[in-house]
Short mmCIF file of C-alpha atoms in Angstrom, two decimals:
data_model
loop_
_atom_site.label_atom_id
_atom_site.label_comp_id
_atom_site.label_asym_id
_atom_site.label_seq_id
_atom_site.Cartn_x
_atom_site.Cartn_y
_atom_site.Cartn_z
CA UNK M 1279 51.49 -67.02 -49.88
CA UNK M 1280 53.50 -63.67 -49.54
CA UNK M 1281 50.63 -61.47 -48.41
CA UNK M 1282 51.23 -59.21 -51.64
CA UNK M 1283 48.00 -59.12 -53.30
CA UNK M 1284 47.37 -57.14 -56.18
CA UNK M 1285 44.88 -56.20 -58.72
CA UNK M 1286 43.29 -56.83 -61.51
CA UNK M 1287 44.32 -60.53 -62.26
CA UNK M 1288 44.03 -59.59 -66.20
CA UNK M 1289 43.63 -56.67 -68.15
CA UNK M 1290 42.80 -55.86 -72.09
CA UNK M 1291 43.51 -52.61 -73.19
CA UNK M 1292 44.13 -51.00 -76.76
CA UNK M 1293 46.86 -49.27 -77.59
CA UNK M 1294 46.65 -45.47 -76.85
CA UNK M 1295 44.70 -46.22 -73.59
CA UNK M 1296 46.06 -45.50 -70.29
CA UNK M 1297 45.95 -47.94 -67.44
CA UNK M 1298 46.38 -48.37 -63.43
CA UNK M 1299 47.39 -51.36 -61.72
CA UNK M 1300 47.17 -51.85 -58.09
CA UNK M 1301 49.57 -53.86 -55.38
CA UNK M 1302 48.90 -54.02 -51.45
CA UNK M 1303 52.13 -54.68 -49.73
CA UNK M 1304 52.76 -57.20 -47.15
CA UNK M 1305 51.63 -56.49 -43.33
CA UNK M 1306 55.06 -54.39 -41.73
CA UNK M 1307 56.57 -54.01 -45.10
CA UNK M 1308 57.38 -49.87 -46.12
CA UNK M 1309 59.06 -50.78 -49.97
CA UNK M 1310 57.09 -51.40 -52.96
CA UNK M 1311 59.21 -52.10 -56.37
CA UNK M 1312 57.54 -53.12 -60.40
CA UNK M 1313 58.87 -55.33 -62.37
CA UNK M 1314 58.01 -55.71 -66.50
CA UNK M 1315 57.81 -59.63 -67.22
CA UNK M 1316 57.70 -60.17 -70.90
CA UNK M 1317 56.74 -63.69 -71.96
CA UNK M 1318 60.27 -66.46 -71.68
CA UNK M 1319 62.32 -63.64 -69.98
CA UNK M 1320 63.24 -62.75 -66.35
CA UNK M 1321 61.32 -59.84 -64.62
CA UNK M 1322 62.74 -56.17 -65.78
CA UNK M 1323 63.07 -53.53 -62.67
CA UNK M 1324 60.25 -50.41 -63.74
CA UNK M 1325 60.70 -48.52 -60.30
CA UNK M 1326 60.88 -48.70 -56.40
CA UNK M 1327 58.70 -46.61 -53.68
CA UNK M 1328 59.85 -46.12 -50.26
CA UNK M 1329 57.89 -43.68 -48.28
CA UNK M 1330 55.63 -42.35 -50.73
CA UNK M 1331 58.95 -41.44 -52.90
CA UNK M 1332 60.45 -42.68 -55.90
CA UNK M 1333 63.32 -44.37 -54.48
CA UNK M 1334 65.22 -45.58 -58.32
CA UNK M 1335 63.88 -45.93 -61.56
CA UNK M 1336 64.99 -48.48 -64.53
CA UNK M 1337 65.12 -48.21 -67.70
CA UNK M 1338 61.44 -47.31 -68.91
CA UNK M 1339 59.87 -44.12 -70.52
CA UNK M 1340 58.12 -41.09 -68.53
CA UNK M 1341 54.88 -42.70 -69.77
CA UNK M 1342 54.80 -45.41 -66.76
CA UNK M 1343 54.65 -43.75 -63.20
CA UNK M 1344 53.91 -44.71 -60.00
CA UNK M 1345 52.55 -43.70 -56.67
CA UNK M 1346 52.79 -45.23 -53.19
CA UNK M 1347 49.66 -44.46 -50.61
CA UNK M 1348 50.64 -43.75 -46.46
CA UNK M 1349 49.46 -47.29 -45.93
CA UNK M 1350 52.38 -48.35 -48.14
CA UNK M 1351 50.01 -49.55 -51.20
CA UNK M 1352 50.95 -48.27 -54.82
CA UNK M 1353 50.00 -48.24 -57.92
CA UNK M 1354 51.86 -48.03 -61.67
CA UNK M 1355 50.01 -45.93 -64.06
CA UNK M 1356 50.71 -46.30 -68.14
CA UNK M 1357 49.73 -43.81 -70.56
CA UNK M 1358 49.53 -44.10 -74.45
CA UNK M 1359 49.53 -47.64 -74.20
CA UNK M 1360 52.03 -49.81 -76.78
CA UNK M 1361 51.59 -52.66 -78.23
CA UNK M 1362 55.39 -54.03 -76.51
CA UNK M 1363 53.94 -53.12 -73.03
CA UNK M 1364 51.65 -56.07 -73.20
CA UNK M 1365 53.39 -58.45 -70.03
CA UNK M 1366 53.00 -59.48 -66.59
CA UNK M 1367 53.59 -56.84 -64.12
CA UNK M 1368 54.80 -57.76 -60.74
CA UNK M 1369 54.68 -55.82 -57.67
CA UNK M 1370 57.08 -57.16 -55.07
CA UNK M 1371 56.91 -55.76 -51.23
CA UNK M 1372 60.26 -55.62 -49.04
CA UNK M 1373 61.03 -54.17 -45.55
CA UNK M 1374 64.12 -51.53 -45.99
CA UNK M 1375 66.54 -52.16 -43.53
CA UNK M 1376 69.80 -53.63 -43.14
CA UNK M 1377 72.40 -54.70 -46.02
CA UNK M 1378 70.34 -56.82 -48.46
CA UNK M 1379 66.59 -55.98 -49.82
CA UNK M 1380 64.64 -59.75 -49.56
CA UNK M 1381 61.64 -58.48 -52.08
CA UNK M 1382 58.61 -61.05 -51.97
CA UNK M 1383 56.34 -60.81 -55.17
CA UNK M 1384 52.74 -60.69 -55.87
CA UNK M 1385 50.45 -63.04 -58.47
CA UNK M 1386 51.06 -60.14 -61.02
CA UNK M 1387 49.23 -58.66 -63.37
CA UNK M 1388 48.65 -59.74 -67.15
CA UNK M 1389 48.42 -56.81 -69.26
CA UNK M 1390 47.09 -57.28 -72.91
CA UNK M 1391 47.62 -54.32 -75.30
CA UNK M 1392 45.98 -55.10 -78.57
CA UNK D 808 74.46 -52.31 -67.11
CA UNK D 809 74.67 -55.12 -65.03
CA UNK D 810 73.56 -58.34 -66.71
CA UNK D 811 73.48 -62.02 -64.80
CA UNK D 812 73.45 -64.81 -67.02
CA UNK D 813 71.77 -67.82 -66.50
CA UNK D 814 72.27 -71.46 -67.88
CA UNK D 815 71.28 -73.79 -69.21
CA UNK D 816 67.82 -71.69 -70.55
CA UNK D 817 66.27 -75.29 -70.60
CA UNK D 818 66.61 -78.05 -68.63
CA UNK D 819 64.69 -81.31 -68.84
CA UNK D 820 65.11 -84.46 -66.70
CA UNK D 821 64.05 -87.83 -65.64
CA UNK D 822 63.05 -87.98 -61.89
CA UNK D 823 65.85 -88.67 -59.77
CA UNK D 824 68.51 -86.91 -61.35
CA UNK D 825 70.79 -84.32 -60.07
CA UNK D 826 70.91 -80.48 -61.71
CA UNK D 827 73.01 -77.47 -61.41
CA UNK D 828 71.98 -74.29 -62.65
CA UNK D 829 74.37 -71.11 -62.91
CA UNK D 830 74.06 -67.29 -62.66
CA UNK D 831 77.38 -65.53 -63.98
CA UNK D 832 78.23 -61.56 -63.69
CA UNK D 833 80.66 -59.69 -64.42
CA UNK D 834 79.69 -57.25 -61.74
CA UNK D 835 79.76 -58.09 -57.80
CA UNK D 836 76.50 -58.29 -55.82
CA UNK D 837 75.59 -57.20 -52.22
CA UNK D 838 73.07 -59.86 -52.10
CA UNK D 839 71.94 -62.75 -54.83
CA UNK D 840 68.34 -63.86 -54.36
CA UNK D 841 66.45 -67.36 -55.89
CA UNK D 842 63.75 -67.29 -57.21
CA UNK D 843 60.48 -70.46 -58.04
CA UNK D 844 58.11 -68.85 -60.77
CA UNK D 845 54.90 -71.47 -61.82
CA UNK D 846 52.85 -70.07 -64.50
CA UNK D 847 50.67 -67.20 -64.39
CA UNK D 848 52.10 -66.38 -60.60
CA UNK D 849 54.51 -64.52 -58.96
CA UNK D 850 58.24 -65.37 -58.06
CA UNK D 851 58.47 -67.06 -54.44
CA UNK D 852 61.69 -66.46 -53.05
CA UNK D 853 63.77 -69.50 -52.31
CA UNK D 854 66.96 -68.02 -50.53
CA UNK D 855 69.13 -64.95 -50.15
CA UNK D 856 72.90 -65.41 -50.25
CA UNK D 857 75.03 -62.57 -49.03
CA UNK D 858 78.59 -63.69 -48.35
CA UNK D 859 81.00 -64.35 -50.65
CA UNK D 860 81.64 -68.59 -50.77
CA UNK D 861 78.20 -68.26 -48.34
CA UNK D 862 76.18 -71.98 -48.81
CA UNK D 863 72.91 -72.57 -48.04
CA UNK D 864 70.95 -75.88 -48.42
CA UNK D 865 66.60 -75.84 -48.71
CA UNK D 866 65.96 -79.68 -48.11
CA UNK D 867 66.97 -81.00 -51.58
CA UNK D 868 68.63 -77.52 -52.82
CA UNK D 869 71.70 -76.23 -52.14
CA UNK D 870 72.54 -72.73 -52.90
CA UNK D 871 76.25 -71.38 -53.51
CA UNK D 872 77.50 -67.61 -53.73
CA UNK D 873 81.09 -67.41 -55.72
CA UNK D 874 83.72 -66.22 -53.74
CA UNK D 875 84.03 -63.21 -55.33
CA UNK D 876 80.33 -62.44 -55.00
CA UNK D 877 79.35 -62.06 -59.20
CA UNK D 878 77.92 -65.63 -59.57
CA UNK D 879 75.85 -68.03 -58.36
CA UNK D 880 74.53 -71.91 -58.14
CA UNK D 881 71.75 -73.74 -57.85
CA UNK D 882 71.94 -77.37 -57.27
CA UNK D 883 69.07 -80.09 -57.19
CA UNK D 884 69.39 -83.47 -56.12
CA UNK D 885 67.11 -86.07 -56.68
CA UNK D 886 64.98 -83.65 -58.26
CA UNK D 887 61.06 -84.67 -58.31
CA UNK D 888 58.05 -83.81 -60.87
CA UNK D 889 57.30 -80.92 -58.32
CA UNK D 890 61.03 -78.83 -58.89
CA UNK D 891 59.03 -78.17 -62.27
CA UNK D 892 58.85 -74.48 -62.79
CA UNK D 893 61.29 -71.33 -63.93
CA UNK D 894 63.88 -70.90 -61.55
CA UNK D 895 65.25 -67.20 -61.61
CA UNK D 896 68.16 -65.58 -60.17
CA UNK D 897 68.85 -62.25 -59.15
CA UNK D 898 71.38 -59.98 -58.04
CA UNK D 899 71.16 -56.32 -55.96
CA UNK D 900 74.39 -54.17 -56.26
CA UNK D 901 73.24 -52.09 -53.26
CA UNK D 902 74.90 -48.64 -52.96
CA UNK D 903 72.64 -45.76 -55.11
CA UNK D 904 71.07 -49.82 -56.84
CA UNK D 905 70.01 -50.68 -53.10
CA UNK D 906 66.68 -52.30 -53.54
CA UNK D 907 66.49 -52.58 -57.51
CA UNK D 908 67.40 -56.56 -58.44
CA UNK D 909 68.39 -57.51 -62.02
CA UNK D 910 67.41 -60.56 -62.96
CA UNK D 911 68.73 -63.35 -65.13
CA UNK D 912 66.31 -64.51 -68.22
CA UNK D 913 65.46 -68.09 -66.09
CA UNK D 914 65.91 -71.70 -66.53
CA UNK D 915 63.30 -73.87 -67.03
CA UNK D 916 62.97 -76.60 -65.59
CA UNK D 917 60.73 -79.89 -66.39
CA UNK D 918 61.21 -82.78 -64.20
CA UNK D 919 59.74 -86.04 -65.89
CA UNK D 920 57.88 -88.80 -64.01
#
């Protein structure tokens, strides 16, 4: 139990739609990065939040953005869903300090884009 | 681009039996973190390694960062029915890449009663 929660569980959308998926980071923690799982592959880095600012960004389109709240909570935002978005998306929490970045993970999120 | 490779993609073994997995890069990493991903849940972080020739042992596991800090081991001995799962690596560069981990594609692992 990491104390990253986040929400909904599971989601079906169509393609086109626009969706918002919500983390809550763990109790002292200030970082909040997304990660893209795709089915049999390892977790892909979306973006990372630090202070209510976009702190780095991978490689994914304008269409997926993000916001982090003053209580350190965020949320990733999709527009004109595709079918190719349709994966688990992970929030992961981390306290930014020191050398190294330990990043503990939520349950995720199952996005279905039919 | 900074891509860790990960092997073998599958592993499946009687219980008992000893395992290594690997994590290979050609770039060098500030940190390497381990990762235990069940289905339909999130990765739970196992252990961090940030030293180059660090090793760290988890009970059973015994973690290993390359000397040169760009790859990795995992080794399980005795491994039960409950090591089951995808085990993940992943590596943070640090610098203007502080905080953003890239991940290896996983191993999975079955363990066999």
């Amino acid at each position: 139990e990491t104390g990253v929660t986040q929400s909904p569980t599971h989601l079906i959308k169509t393609r086109g739609q626009q969706v918002t998926l919500r983390c809550s980071s763990q109790s002292g923690h200030n970082t909040v990065s997304w990660y893209q799982q795709a089915l049999g592959q390892g977790p892909q880095f979306i973006f990372q939040y630090y202070r209510e600012e976009e702190n780095g960004r991978g490689n994914f389109p304008p269409r997926f953005s993000g916001l982090q709240f003053p209580n350190y909570s965020s949320e990733l935002n999709v527009n004109a869903l595709e079918l190719d978005d349709s994966a688990l998306y992970l929030c992961a929490s981390s306290k930014t300090s020191g050398s190294y970045n330990e990043q503990f993970f939520g349950p995720g999120t199952r996005l279905t884009v039919l | 681009t900074q891509l860790l490779e990960q092997s073998p993609q599958f592993l499946s073994i009687q219980e008992g039996e000893n395992l290594t997995v690997y994590c290979n890069s050609s770039s060098v990493f500030s940190s390497l973190q381990w990762y235990r991903q069940e289905p339909g849940e999130g990765p739970v972080l196992l252990v961090t390694v940030v030293t180059g020739g660090e090793v760290k042992k988890l009970k059973r596991l015994t973690f290993q960062f390359g000397d040169a800090r760009k790859d990795s081991s995992l080794h399980i001995t005795a491994a039960q029915p409950g090591d089951t799962g995808l085990y993940l690596c992943a590596g943070e560069t640090g610098g203007t890449s502080y905080g953003k981990l890239t991940f290896g594609q996983g191993t999975i692992l079955t363990v066999h009663p």
